[in-house]
XYZ file of C-alpha atoms in Angstrom:
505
model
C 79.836 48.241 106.555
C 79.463 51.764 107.615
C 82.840 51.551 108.886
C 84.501 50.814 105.283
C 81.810 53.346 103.625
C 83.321 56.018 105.957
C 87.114 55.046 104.714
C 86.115 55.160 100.897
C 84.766 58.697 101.110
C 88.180 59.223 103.318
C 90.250 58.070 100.412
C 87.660 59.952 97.900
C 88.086 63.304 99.374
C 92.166 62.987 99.364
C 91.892 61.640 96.088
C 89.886 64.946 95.058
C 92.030 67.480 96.719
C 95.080 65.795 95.107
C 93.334 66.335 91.838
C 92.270 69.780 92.486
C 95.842 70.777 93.331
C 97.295 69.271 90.534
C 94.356 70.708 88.254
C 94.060 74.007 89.775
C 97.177 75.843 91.100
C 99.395 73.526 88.907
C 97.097 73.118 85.639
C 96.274 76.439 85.328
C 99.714 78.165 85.579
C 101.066 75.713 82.846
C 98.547 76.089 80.571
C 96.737 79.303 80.989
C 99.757 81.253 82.408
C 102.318 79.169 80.886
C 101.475 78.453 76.970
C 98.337 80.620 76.529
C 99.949 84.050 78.538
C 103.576 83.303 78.047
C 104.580 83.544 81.781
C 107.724 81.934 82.397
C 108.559 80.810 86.043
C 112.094 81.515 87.884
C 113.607 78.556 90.219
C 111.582 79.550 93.261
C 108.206 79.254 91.328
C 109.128 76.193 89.816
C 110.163 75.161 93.156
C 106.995 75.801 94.506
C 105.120 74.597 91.729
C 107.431 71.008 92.298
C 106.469 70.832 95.963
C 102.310 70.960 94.783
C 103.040 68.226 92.045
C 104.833 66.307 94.971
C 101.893 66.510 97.156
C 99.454 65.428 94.954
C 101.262 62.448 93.892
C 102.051 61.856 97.777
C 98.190 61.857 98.029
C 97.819 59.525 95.237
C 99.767 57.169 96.977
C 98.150 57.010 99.752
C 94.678 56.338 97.852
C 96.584 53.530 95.999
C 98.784 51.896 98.745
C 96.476 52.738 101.790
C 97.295 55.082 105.207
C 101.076 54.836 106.064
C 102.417 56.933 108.363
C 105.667 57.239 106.247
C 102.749 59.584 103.309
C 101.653 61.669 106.001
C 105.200 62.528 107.064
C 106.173 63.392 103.490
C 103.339 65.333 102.941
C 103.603 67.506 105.701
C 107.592 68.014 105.491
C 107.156 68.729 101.412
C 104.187 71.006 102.487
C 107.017 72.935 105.102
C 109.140 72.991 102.417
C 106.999 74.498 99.969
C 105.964 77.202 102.321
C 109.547 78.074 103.529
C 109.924 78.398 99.434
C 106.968 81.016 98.731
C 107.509 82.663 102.216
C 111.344 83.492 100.502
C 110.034 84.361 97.362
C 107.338 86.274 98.931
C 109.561 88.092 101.452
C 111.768 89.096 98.389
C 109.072 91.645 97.005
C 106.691 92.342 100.503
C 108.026 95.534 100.738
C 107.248 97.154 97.225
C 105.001 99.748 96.403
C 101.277 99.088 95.871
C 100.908 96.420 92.334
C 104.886 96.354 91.987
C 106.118 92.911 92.077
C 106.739 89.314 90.118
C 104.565 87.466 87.398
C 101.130 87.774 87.076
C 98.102 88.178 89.348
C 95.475 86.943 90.366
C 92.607 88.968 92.342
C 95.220 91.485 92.549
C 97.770 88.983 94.254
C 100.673 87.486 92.301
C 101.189 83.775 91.891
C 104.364 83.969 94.286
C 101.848 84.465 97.179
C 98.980 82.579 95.848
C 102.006 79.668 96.252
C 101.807 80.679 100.392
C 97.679 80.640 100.065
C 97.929 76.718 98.559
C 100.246 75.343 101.357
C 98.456 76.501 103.784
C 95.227 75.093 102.717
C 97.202 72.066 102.247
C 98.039 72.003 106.092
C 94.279 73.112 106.997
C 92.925 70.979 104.692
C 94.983 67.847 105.949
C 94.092 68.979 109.414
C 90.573 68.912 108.915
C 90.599 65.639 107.080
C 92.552 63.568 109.412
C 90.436 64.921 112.599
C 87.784 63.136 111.090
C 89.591 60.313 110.230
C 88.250 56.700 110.646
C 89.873 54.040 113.133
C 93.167 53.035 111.726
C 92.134 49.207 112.020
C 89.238 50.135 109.555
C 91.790 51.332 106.963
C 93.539 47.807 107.791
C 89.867 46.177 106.922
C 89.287 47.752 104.079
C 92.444 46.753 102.606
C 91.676 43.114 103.078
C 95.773 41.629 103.063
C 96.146 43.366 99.674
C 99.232 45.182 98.760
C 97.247 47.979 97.130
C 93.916 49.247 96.322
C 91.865 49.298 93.180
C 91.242 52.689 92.022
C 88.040 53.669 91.001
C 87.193 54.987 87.567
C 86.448 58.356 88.927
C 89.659 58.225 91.117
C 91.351 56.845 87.692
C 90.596 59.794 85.914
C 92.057 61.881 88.210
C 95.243 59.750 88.179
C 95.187 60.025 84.229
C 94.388 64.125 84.104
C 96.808 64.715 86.820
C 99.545 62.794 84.851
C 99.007 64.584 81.508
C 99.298 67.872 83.780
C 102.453 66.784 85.172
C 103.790 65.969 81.929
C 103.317 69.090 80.737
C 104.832 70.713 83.413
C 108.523 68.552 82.641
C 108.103 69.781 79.258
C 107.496 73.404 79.854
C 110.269 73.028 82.778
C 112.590 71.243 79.851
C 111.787 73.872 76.989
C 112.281 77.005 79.723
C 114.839 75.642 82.133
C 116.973 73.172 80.176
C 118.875 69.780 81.936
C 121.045 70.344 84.835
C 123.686 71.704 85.450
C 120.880 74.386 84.238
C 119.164 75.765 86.716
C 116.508 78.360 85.102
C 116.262 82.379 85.576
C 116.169 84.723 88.678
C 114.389 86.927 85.858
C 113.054 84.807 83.239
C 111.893 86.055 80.114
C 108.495 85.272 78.189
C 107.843 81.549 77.569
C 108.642 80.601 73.839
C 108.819 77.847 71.943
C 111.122 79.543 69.518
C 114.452 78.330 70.220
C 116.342 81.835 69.582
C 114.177 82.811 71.903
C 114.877 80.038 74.711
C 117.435 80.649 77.715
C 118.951 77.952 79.536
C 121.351 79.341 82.551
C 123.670 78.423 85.160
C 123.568 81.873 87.106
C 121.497 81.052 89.652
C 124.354 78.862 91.011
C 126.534 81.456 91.514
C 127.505 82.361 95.372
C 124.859 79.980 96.601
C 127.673 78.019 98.051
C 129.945 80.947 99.578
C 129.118 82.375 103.263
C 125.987 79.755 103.730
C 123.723 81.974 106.247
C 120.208 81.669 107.166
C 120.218 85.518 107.288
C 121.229 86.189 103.370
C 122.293 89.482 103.298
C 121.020 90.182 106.515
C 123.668 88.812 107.709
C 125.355 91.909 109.033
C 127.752 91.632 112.310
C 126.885 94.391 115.051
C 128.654 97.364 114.402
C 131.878 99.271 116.156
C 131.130 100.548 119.508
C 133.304 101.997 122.365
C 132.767 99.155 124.977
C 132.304 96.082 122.116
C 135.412 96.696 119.405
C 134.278 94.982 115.749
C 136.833 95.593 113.550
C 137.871 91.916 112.532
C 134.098 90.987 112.594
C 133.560 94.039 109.789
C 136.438 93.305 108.260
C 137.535 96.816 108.658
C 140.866 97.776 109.096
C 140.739 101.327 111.333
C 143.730 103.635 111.101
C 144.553 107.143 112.291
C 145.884 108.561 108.772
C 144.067 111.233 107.665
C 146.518 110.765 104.774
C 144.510 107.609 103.714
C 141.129 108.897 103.678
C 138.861 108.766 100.521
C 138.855 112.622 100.008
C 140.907 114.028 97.530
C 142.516 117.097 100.141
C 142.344 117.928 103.358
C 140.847 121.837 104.007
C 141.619 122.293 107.126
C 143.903 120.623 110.208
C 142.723 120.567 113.799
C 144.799 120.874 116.672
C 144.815 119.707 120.666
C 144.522 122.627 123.096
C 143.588 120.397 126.403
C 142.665 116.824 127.015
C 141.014 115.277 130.261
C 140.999 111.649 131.426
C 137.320 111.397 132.875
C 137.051 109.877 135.897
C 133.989 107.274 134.369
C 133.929 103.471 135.087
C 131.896 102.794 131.829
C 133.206 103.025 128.208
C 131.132 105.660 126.719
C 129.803 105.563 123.295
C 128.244 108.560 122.724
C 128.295 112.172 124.621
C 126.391 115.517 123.914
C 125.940 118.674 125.465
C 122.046 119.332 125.458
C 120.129 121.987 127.425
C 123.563 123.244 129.363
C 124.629 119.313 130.490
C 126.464 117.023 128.855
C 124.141 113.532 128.373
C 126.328 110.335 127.780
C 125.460 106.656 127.139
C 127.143 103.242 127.131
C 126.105 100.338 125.729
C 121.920 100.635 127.226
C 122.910 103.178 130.071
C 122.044 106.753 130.021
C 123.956 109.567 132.250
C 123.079 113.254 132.274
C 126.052 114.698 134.173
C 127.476 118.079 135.754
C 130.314 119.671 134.220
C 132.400 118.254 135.917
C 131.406 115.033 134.356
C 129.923 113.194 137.905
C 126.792 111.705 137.757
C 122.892 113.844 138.386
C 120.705 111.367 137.021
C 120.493 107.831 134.756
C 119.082 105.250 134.474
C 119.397 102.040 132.099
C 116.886 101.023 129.373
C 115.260 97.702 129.129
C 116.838 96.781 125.292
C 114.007 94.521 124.678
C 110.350 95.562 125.806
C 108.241 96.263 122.825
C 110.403 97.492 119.842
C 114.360 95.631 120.927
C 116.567 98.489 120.841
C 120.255 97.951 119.680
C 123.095 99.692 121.770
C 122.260 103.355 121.826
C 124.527 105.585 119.194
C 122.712 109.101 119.542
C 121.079 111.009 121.858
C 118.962 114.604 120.716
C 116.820 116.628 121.808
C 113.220 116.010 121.294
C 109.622 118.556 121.591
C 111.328 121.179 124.082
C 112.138 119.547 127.248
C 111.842 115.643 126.027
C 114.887 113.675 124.426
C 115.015 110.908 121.850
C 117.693 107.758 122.112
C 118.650 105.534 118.962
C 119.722 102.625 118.833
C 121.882 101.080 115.729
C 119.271 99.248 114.490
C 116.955 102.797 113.937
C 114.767 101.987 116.880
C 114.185 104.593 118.831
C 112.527 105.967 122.807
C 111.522 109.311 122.793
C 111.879 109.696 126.519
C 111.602 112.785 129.412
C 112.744 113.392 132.758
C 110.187 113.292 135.989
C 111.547 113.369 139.753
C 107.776 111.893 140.419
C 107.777 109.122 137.763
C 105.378 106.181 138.275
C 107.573 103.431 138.564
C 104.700 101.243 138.001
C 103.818 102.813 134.275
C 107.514 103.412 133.509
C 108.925 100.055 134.382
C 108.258 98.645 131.264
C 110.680 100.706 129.366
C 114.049 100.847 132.291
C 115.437 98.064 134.185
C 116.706 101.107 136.237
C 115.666 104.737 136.793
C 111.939 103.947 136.175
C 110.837 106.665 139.080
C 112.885 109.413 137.645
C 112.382 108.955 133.928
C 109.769 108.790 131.655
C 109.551 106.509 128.204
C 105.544 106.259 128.784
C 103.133 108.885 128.144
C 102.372 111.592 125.698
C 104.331 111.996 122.887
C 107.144 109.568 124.565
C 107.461 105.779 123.435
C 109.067 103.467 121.311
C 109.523 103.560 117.641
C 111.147 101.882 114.515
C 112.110 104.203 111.749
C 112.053 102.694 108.134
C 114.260 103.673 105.680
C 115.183 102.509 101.719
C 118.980 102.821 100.607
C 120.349 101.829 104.459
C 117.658 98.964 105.155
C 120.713 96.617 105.458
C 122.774 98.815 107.371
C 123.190 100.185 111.191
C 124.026 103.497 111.979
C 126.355 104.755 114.407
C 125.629 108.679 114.843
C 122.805 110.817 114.962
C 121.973 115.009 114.915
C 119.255 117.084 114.723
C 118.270 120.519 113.685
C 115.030 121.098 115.499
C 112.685 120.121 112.703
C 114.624 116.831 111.045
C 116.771 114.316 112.359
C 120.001 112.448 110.518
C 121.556 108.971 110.696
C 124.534 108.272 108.269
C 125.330 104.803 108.187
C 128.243 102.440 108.192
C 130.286 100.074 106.695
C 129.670 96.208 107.547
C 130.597 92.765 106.447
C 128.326 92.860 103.208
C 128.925 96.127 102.139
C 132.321 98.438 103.122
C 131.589 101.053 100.126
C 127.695 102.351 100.999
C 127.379 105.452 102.879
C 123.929 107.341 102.828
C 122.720 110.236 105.060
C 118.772 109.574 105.919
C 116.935 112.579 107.196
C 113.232 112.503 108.850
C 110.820 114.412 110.093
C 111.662 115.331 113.851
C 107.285 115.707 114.235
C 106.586 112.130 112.970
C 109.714 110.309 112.302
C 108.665 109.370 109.032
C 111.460 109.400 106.257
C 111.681 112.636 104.604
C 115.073 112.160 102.063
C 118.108 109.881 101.841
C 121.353 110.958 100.226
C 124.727 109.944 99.439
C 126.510 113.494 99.798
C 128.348 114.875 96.819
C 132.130 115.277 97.408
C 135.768 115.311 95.429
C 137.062 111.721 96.295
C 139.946 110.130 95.653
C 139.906 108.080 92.125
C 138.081 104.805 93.314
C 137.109 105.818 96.413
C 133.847 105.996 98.618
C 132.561 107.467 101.688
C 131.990 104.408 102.685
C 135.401 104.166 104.149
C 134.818 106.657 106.441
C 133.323 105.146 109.789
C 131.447 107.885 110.925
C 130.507 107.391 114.847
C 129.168 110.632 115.549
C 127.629 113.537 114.209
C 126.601 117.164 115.254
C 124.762 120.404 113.830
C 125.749 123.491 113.976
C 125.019 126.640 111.636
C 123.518 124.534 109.205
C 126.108 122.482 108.694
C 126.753 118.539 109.425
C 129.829 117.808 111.175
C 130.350 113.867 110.803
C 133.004 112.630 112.607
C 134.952 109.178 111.099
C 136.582 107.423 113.495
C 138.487 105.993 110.449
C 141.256 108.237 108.670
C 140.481 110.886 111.838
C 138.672 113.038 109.027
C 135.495 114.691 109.822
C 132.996 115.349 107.010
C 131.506 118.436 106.565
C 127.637 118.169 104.940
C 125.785 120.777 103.783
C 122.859 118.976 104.247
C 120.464 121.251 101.497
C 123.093 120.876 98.792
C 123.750 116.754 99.608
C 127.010 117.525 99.735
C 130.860 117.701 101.358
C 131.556 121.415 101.805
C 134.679 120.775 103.381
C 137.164 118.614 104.950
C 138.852 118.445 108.310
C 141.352 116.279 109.929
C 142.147 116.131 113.642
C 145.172 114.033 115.219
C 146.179 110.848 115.541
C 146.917 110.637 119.089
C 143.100 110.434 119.084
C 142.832 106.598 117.895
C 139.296 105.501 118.614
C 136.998 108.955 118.358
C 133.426 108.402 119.669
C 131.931 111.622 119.989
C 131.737 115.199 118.636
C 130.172 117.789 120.517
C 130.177 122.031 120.516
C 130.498 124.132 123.974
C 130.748 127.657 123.530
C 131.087 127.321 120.276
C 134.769 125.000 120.674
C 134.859 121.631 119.316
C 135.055 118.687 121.659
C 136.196 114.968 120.428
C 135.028 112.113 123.248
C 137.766 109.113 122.691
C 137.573 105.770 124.220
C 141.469 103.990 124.398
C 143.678 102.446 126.789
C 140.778 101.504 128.893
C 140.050 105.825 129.464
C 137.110 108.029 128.597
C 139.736 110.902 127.189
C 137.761 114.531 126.725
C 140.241 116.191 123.813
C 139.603 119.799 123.388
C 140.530 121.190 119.539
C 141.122 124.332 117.297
């Protein structure tokens, strides 16, 4: 006897918390949000709003046809989808700006979140209730043979409530959404049941069937570099015609005085003279070297401790004697060099080099910066002018016309201005078809190298804009770096297998 007592409150409780999600979450943002405040869901709220209906009826079974294994699995993969539905709907407006977002709120958080809060007490909640669950052969007892069980008139009125609630929720769906192939609003407008002022629409359809990803339009293949070539993954076509470039003229023409095949068994992406040596990288290796371009010191950074660096694309200096390294994806080490390291401290950041390098310690570390307009891109150069910092980004898969400039605080990396540089383009055009794989400072200006068109972009980077435009030659086809000496310009060029040093005027 106190075994079936024990399974009646069991089937009690679930037949509560199905009413309760059905009456609260569910009731309450079709009546009182719905019809009495006019809010109007989009798919993923009605989505979302679906999955709780689903699970309360799931319930319901269960208090009407007894404990089968095949309602627990159902409500636990509807609850996974209903969270992987709010977590997308919530992850599409995490990042905004204190009370910006979607729909109404409640406590100060909108319903797109309170959607996350439900399913999760759904999990908890079914947790909780089936660790105390009674012996499955009592649920077999208090069945008695029968093919289902009698409600009671308490758990009937929940059935009856919850239906009318449901009902309501196919009508509002109906009035705001329409019949397939209608799918309902990204952006819906205020609830009405004024006809002229009802939308029905098929948008939401559109390009959910082309380039299926997990990743949206995050989706972005790895960048260009000097030792990994990406051209057919960007869908970029590189070519050597300054001629072709999105400027409208050319200003000035560059011309080869020397070049010099280094003797260098590594492709390098990036080179700068800093502090009277030239400092070089490939892929997550780091070489400060003489002039004559042999080897003093490196040492090769562990990609993945703490914040996962991306292959590095800039090297600066950083606070007098330290340096800074950044990788594509904007993570950054500000890092220093010590003969007497401790290899023990420093071996978290370098798989090799940790006794003669530095990425622990005062003002060293790792870093992400975050930025706005080039969120979804990488970047492939870097300069400084001893108080800010500058990435420019690049063209991917998703996007070949964006090109912004994003400048930050040298002191505390924190995001100080992004820009898209004024300049006299080509009708049509972008910078954005530039490819811009280095960049340097020097007299206030921005020199930004494009490996594309061999153009390089000169930024004034107080006005936001071009100030003039250079082209160097051909022969160079695959232009990685750009670095002053002495006040000459130096181009760094990775092809036919050789680190080629081309000197210019």
């Amino acid at each position: 006897m106190k075994e079936l007592c024990k399974v009646k409150n069991f089937y009690f409780l679930l037949s509560l918390a199905a009413f309760l999600i059905i009456l609260l979450p569910v009731g309450i943002a079709n009546i009182v949000f719905g019809y009495m405040m006019g809010d109007s869901p989009c798919y993923l709220c009605w989505g979302q709003r679906e999955a709780m209906i689903f699970i309360g009826v799931v319930a319901f079974f269960i208090v009407r046809y007894g404990f089968k294994g095949k309602y627990i699995a159902a409500l636990l993969l509807i609850s996974a989808v209903g969270l992987y539905q709010s977590f997308l709907h919530y992850g599409a407006h995490a990042h905004r700006d204190l009370d910006q977002g979607f729909s109404l709120q409640v406590f100060g958080i909108h319903t797109y979140f309170w959607a996350e809060v439900v399913f999760w007490f759904v999990i908890i909640f079914l947790g909780i209730l089936f660790l105390l669950v009674p012996k499955f052969s009592d649920f077999d007892k208090e069945m008695n043979g029968k093919k289902y069980r009698d409600f009671s008139k308490t758990g009937f009125i929940f059935v009856i409530i919850s239906s009318i609630i449901v009902a309501s929720n196919a009508f509002q769906a109906f009035v705001s959404t329409g019949v397939p192939p209608y799918i309902g609003q990204g952006d819906p407008v205020r609830f009405s049941l004024n006809p002229k002022y009802v939308i029905w629409s098929t948008n939401g359809w559109k390009g959910n069937w082309q380039n299926i990803s997990f990743l949206g339009n995050r989706d972005v293949k790895a960048p260009d570099y000097a030792f990994a070539p990406a051209s057919e993954k960007l869908g970029i076509k590189f070519d050597n015609d300054s001629n072709n470039s999105p400027f409208a003229s050319i200003d000035q023409k560059l011309n080869i005085i020397s070049e010099k095949k280094l003797e260098f068994d590594k492709a390098i992406n990036t080179i700068a003279y800093i502090n009277n040596e030239f400092v070089a990288s490939s892929k997550w290796s780091v070489y400060f070297l003489n002039d004559d371009f042999s080897v003093k010191s490196d040492f090769e950074l562990d990609p993945y401790f703490s914040a996962t660096i991306d292959p590095i694309i800039g090297i600066i200096p950083y606070l007098q004697d330290k340096f800074m390294l950044m990788g594509s994806n904007k993570s950054y080490l500000r890092f220093a060099k010590n003969e007497n390291a401790d290899e023990v401290l420093q071996y978290a950041d370098f798989i090799k080099g940790a006794d003669k390098f530095e990425g622990q310690g005062d003002k060293l570390g790792r870093g992400r910066l975050d930025t706005v307009r080039a969120k979804l891109n990488h970047t492939a150069s870097m300069t400084s002018d001893d108080k800010y910092f500058y990435l420019a980004t690049v063209p991917n898969n998703k996007n070949a016309k964006k090109f912004v400039i994003s400048k930050f605080l040298l002191s505390d990396r924190v995001l100080s201005a992004e820009f898209t540089p004024k300049a006299n383009l080509k009708e049509g055009s972008t910078l954005g078809e530039l490819y811009i794989t280095s960049m340097t400072y020097k007299d206030g200006l921005i020199y930004a190298l494009s490996k594309n068109h061999n153009v390089i972009a000169v930024i004034d980077p107080n006005k936001e804009e071009v100030v003039k435009t250079i082209s160097y030659p051909d022969s160079i086809k695959n232009a990685r770096s750009i670095f002053f000496k002495d006040n000459v310009l130096h181009i760094m060029s990775y092809q036919d297998s050789q680190n080629i040093l081309y000197t210019l005027k």
